XYZ file of C-alpha atoms in Angstrom:
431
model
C -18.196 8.409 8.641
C -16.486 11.644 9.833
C -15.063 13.905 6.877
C -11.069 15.039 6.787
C -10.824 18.853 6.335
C -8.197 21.500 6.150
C -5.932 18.444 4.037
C -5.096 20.844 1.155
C -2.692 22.772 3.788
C -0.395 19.306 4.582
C -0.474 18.917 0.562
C 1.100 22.157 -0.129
C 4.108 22.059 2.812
C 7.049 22.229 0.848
C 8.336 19.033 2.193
C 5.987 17.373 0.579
C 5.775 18.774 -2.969
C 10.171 18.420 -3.122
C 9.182 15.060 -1.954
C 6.739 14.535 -4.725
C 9.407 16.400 -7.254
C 12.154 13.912 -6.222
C 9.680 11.113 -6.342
C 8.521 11.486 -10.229
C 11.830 12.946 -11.678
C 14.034 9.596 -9.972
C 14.575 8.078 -13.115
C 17.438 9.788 -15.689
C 15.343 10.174 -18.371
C 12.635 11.749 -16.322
C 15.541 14.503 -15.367
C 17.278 14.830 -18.889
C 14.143 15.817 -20.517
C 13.440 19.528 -21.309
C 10.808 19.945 -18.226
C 12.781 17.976 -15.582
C 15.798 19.934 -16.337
C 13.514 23.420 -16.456
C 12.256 22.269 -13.180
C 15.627 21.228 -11.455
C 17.271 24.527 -12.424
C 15.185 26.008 -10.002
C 13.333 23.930 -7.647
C 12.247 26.761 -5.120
C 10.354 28.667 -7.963
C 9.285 25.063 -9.246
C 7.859 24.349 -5.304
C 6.153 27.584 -5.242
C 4.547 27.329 -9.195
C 3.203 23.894 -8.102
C 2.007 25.321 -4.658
C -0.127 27.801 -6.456
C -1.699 25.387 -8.757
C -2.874 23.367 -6.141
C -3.821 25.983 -3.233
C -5.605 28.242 -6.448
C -8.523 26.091 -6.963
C -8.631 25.731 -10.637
C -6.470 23.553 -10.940
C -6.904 21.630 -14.464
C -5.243 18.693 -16.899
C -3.055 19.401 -19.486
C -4.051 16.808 -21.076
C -2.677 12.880 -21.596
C -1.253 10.634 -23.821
C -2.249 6.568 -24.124
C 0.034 3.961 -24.834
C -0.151 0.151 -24.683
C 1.163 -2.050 -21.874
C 2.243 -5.355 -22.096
C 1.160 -6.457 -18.391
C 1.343 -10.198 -18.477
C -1.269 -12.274 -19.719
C -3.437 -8.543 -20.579
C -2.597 -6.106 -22.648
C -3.795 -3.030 -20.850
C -3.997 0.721 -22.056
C -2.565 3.244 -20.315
C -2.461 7.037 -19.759
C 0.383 9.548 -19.008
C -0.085 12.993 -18.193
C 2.795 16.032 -18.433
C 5.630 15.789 -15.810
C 4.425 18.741 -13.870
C 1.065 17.034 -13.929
C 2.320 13.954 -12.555
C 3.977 15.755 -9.770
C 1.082 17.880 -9.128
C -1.062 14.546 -8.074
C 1.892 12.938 -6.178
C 2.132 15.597 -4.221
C -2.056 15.232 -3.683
C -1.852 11.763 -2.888
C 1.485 11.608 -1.126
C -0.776 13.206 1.461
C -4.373 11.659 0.684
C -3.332 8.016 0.776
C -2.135 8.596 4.244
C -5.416 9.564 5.508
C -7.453 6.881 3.575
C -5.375 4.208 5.247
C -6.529 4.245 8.641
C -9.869 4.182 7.335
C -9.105 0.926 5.098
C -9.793 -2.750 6.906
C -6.219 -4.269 7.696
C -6.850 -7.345 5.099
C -6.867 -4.843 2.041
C -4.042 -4.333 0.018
C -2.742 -3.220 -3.291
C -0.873 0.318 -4.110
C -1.313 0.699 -0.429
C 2.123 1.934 1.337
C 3.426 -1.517 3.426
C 0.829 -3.446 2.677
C 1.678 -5.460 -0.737
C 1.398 -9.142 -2.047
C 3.296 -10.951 0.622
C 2.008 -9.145 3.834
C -1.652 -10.334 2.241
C -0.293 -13.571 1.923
C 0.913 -13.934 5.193
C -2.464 -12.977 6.982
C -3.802 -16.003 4.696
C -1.664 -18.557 5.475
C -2.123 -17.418 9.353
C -5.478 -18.194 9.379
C -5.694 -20.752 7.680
C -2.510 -22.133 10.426
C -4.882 -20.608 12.797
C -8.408 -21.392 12.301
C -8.574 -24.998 9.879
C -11.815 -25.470 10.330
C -13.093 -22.037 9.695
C -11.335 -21.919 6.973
C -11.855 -25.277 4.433
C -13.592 -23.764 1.529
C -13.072 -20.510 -0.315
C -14.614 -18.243 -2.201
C -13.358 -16.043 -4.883
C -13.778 -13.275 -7.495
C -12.507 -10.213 -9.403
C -14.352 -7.655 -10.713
C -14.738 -6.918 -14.821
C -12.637 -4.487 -16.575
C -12.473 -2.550 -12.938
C -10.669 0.684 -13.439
C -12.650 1.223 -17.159
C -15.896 0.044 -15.603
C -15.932 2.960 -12.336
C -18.634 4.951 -12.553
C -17.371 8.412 -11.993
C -20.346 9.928 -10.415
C -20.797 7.419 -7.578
C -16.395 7.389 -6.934
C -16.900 11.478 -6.864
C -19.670 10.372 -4.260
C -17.299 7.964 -2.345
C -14.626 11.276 -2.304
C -17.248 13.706 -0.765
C -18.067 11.199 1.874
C -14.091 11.108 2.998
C -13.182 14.543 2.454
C -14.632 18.298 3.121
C -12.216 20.162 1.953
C -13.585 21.826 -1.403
C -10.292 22.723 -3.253
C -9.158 19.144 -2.893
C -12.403 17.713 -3.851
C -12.190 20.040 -6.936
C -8.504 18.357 -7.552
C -9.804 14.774 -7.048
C -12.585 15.130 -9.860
C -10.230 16.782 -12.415
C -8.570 13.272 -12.223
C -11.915 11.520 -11.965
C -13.207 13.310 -14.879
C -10.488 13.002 -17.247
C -11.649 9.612 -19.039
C -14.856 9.950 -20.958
C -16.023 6.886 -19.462
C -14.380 4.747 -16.429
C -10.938 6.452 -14.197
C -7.318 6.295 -16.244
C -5.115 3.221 -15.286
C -1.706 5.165 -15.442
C -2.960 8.150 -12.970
C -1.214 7.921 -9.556
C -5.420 9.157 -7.901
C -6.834 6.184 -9.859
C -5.283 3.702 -7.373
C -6.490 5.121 -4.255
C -9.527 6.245 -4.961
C -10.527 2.739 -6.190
C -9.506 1.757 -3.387
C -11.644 4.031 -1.448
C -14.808 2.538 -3.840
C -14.213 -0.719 -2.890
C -13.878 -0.006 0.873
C -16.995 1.753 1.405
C -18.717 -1.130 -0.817
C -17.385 -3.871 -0.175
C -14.816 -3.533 2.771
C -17.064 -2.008 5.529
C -19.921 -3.717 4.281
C -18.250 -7.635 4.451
C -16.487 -6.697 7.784
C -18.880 -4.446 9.984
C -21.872 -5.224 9.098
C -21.585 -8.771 8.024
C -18.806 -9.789 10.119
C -16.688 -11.773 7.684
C -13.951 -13.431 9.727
C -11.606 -13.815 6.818
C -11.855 -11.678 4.080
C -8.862 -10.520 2.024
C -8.774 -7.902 -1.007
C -6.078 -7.174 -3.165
C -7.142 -4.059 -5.602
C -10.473 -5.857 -7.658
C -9.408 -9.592 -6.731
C -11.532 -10.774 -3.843
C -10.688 -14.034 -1.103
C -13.364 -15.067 1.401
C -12.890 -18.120 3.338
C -14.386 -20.110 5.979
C -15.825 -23.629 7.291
C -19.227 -23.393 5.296
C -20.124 -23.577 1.635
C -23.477 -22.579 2.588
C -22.345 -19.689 4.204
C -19.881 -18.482 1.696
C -22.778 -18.827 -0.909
C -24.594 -16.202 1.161
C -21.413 -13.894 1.471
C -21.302 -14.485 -2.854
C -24.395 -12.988 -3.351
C -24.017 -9.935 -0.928
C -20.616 -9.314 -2.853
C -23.173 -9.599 -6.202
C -25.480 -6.621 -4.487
C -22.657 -4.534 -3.437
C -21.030 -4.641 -6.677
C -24.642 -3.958 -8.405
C -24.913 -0.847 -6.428
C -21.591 0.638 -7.264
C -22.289 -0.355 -10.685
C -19.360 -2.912 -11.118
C -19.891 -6.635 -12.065
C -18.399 -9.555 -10.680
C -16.747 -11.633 -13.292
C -18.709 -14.952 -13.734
C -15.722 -17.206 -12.938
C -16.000 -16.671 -9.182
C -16.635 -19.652 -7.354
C -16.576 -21.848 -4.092
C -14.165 -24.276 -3.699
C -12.132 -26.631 -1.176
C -8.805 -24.840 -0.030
C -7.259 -28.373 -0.368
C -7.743 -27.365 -4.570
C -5.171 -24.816 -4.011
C -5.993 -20.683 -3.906
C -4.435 -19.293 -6.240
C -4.273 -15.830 -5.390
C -1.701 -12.977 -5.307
C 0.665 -14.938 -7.776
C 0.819 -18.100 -5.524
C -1.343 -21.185 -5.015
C -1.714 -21.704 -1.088
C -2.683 -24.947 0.027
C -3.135 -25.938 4.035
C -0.037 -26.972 4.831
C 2.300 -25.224 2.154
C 2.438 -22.844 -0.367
C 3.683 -22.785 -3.943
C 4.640 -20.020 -6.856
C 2.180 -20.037 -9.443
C 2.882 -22.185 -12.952
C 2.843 -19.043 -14.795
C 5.422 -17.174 -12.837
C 7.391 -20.215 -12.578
C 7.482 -20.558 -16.445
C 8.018 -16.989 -16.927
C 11.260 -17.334 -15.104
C 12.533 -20.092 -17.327
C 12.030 -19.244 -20.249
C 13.515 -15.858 -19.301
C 16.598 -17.767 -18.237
C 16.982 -19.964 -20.990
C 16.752 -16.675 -23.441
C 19.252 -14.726 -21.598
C 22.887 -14.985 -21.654
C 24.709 -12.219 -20.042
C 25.849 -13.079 -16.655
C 24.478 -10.002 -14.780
C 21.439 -10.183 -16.129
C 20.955 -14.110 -14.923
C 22.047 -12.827 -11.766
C 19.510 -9.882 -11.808
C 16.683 -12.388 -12.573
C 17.812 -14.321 -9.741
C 17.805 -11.928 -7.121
C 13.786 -10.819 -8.541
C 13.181 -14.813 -8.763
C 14.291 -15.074 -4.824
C 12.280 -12.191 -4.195
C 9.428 -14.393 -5.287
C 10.119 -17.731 -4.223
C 11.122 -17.014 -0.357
C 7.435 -16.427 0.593
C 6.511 -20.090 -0.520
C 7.755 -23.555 -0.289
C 10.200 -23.723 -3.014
C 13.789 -24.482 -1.993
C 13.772 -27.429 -4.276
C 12.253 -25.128 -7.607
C 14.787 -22.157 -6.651
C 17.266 -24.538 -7.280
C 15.983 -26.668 -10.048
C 15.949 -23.484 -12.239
C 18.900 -21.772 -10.948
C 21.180 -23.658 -9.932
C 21.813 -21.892 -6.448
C 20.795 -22.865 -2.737
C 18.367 -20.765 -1.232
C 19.413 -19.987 2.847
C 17.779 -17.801 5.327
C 19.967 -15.120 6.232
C 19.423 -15.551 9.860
C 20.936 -19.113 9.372
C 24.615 -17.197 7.542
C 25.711 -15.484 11.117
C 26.076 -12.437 9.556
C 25.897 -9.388 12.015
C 26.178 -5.751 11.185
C 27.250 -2.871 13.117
C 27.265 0.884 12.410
C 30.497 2.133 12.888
C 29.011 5.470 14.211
C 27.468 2.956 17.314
C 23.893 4.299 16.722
C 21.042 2.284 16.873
C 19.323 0.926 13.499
C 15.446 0.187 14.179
C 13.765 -2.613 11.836
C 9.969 -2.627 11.337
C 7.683 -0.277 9.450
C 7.410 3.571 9.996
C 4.067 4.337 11.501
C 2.599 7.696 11.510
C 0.222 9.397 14.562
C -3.153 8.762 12.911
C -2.588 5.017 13.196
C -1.013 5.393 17.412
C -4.115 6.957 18.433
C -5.936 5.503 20.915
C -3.555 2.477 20.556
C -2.006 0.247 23.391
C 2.262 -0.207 22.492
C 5.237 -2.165 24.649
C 7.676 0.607 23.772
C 10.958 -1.214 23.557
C 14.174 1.479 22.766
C 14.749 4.883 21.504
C 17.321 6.612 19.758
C 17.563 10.208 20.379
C 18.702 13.048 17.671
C 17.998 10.917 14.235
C 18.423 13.563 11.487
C 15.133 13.625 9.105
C 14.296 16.232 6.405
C 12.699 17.692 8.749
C 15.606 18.458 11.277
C 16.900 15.791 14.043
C 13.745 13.411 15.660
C 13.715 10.693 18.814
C 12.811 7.339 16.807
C 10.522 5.506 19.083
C 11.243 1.433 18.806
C 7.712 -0.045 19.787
C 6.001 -2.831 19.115
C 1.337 -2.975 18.125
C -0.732 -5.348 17.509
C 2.153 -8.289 18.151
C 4.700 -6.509 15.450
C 7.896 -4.213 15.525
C 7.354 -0.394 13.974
C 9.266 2.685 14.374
C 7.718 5.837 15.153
C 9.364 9.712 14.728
C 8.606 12.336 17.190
C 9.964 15.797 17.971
C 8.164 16.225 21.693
C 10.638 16.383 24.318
C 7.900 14.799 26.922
C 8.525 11.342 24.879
C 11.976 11.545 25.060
C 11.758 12.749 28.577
C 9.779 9.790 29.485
C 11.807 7.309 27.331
C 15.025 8.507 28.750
C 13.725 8.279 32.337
C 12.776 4.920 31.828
C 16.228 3.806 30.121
C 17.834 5.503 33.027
C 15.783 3.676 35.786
C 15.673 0.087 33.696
C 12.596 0.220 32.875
C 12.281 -0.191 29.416
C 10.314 -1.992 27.781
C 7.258 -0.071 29.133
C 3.603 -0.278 28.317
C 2.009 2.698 27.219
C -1.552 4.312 25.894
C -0.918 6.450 23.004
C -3.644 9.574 23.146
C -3.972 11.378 20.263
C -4.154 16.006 20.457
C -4.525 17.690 17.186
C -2.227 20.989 17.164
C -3.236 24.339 15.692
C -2.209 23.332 12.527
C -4.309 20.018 12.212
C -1.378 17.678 13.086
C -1.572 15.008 15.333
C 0.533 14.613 18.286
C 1.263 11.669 20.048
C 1.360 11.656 23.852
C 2.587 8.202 25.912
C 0.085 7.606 29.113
């Protein structure tokens, strides 16, 4: 595994810490109290106090505060550190969770940016569409009391084997080292570098070594299928020895089972030829309705409901419990179109790391896009069988995508190859 170096330099840009300041103080009470308004009255001098924090090296928390969360069917306790704190580690994170995600296996997900519940879901129910006979049983498991159960010294240990850089490392264990025993559940690190854990113990392990065709993870909560029992019982008790040497334990509910039972993972019970919201969630919604009175609040429910319910089979429930129709928008006819005539691009935002080396159909472009960071060529391109979007400021692209409009020869192939500047970036060149 090759270490990331020189990171502490992207952390500190100011583009990133304003982003980080914007990010925490979004909410009105967040900016009303007496350090988001000290901090908004001057945001340069804010930028630069934070800057020095981080760059300094001693770098410490002030402290936190617990409180109790209501999360469900748990009642979980949380931590909260100052405001300046919190914006501190966004800033460090902003910038660290985009170089642990190229090194995290696609079928991962949880607090990872574009990767939630429903793009996991999807990869399940298109293998088991895919592959039915490689995937009739299942196997599953969670870990117990995960983010209180981390042993700090081997997660420091996971950090050092991802990163060189010495003043982030130093940042990293102030957040590591803050609970006497375990990481904190309400720090914006804790999510990531759990995450990073898991990888290197589980992750790489199942999929490199072991070569686990269909393996999903969703933060501690664990999905391995395929056509064996037999075989999944031997995948079990590799999970067991992995977890034994991080010092976690595997709760002692996990099991094999026939998909045909139902999976009920990621808030939904998937089944081989549909898939439905789980009873809980379902219930949780009705009772909610039944409570509540005010009409914008039914229709706020509604709206998170349908949020939930399009990824499954449940026209019929939608309507049961509200009353309403559920239709695909593609099936209304509506159209838009900017009145300025410039192109909109759908499909995730990828960044350089995850181009390199990569082959892409590059389909359109659309030339002098303002960003923050002054006006970019958005690349329209499709990898791996999906639509992203992809912002560059290198003339050659634009050269080469404008040639191509101009001659009619978009779409276009191309080989992305990866050159790391002076100041550690990487830039993307089409071949």
């Amino acid at each position: 595994m090759w270490r990331e170096d020189n990171i502490i330099e992207e952390i500190v840009e100011d583009s990133n810490i304003e982003d980080a300041i914007k990010t925490v103080l979004r909410k009105r009470r967040r900016k009303r109290s007496f350090a988001g308004r000290r901090i908004l009255a001057d945001v340069p001098k804010a930028v630069e106090r934070i800057r020095q924090r981080i760059r300094s090296g001693r770098f410490k928390l002030g402290g936190y505060r617990e409180m109790t969360v209501d999360d469900g069917p748990k009642v979980r306790t949380v931590q909260s550190v100052s405001l300046e704190d919190r914006i501190v580690l966004n800033a460090v994170m902003n910038v660290v969770d985009r170089h642990l995600k190229v090194r995290f296996i696609r079928t991962t997900s949880a607090s990872i940016k574009n990767r939630g519940t429903h793009d996991l879901l999807q990869y399940i129910v298109k293998d088991i569409k895919d592959d039915p006979e490689g995937t009739l049983f299942g196997y599953q498991f969670d870990i117990t009391k995960f983010y209180e159960s981390v042993d700090q010294d081997i997660l420091l240990d996971a950090v050092k084997k991802m990163f060189k850089d010495k003043i982030l490392i130093g940042i990293l264990e102030e957040c590591i080292r803050m609970m006497p025993k375990g990481v904190s559940i309400g720090l914006r690190s804790s999510q990531g570098l759990c995450n990073l854990l898991l990888s290197i113990y589980l992750d790489h392990r199942l999929k490199d070594q072991e070569a686990v065709a269909h393996y999903y993870r969703y933060c501690d909560d664990g999905l391995v299928l395929s056509g064996s029992k037999k075989y999944l019982w031997k995948v079990r008790d590799i999970i067991h020895e992995q977890a034994r040497k991080a010092r976690l334990e595997i709760k002692s509910n996990d099991t094999v089972f026939p998909i045909t039972e139902g999976i009920d993972f990621l808030g939904y019970v998937t089944r081989p030829d549909h898939v439905r919201l789980r009873k809980r969630n379902k219930q949780k919604f009705a009772r909610k309705m039944h409570k509540v009175k005010s009409k914008k609040r039914r229709q706020e429910l509604t709206a998170s409901f349908y949020g939930l319910t399009k990824h499954a089979d449940c026209k019929n429930l939608f309507y049961k419990l509200t009353g309403k129709k559920m239709k695909k928008l593609k099936d209304l006819g509506y159209k838009y179109k900017p009145k300025d005539g410039r192109k909109r691009f759908t499909g995730a935002r990828i960044k350089s790391p995850e181009l390199m080396n990569k082959d892409v159909i590059v389909l359109d472009y659309e030339k002098d896009v303002p960003t923050k960071n002054g006006n970019r060529t958005v690349i329209k391109l499709e990898l791996d069988g999906k639509e992203r979007k992809y912002f560059t400021s290198l003339e050659e692209t634009l050269f080469i995508c404008e040639s191509a409009a101009r001659d009619g020869e978009l779409p276009f192939e191309a080989h992305c190859e990866g050159e790391v500047s002076e100041k550690g970036l990487i830039i993307i060149h089409f071949t």
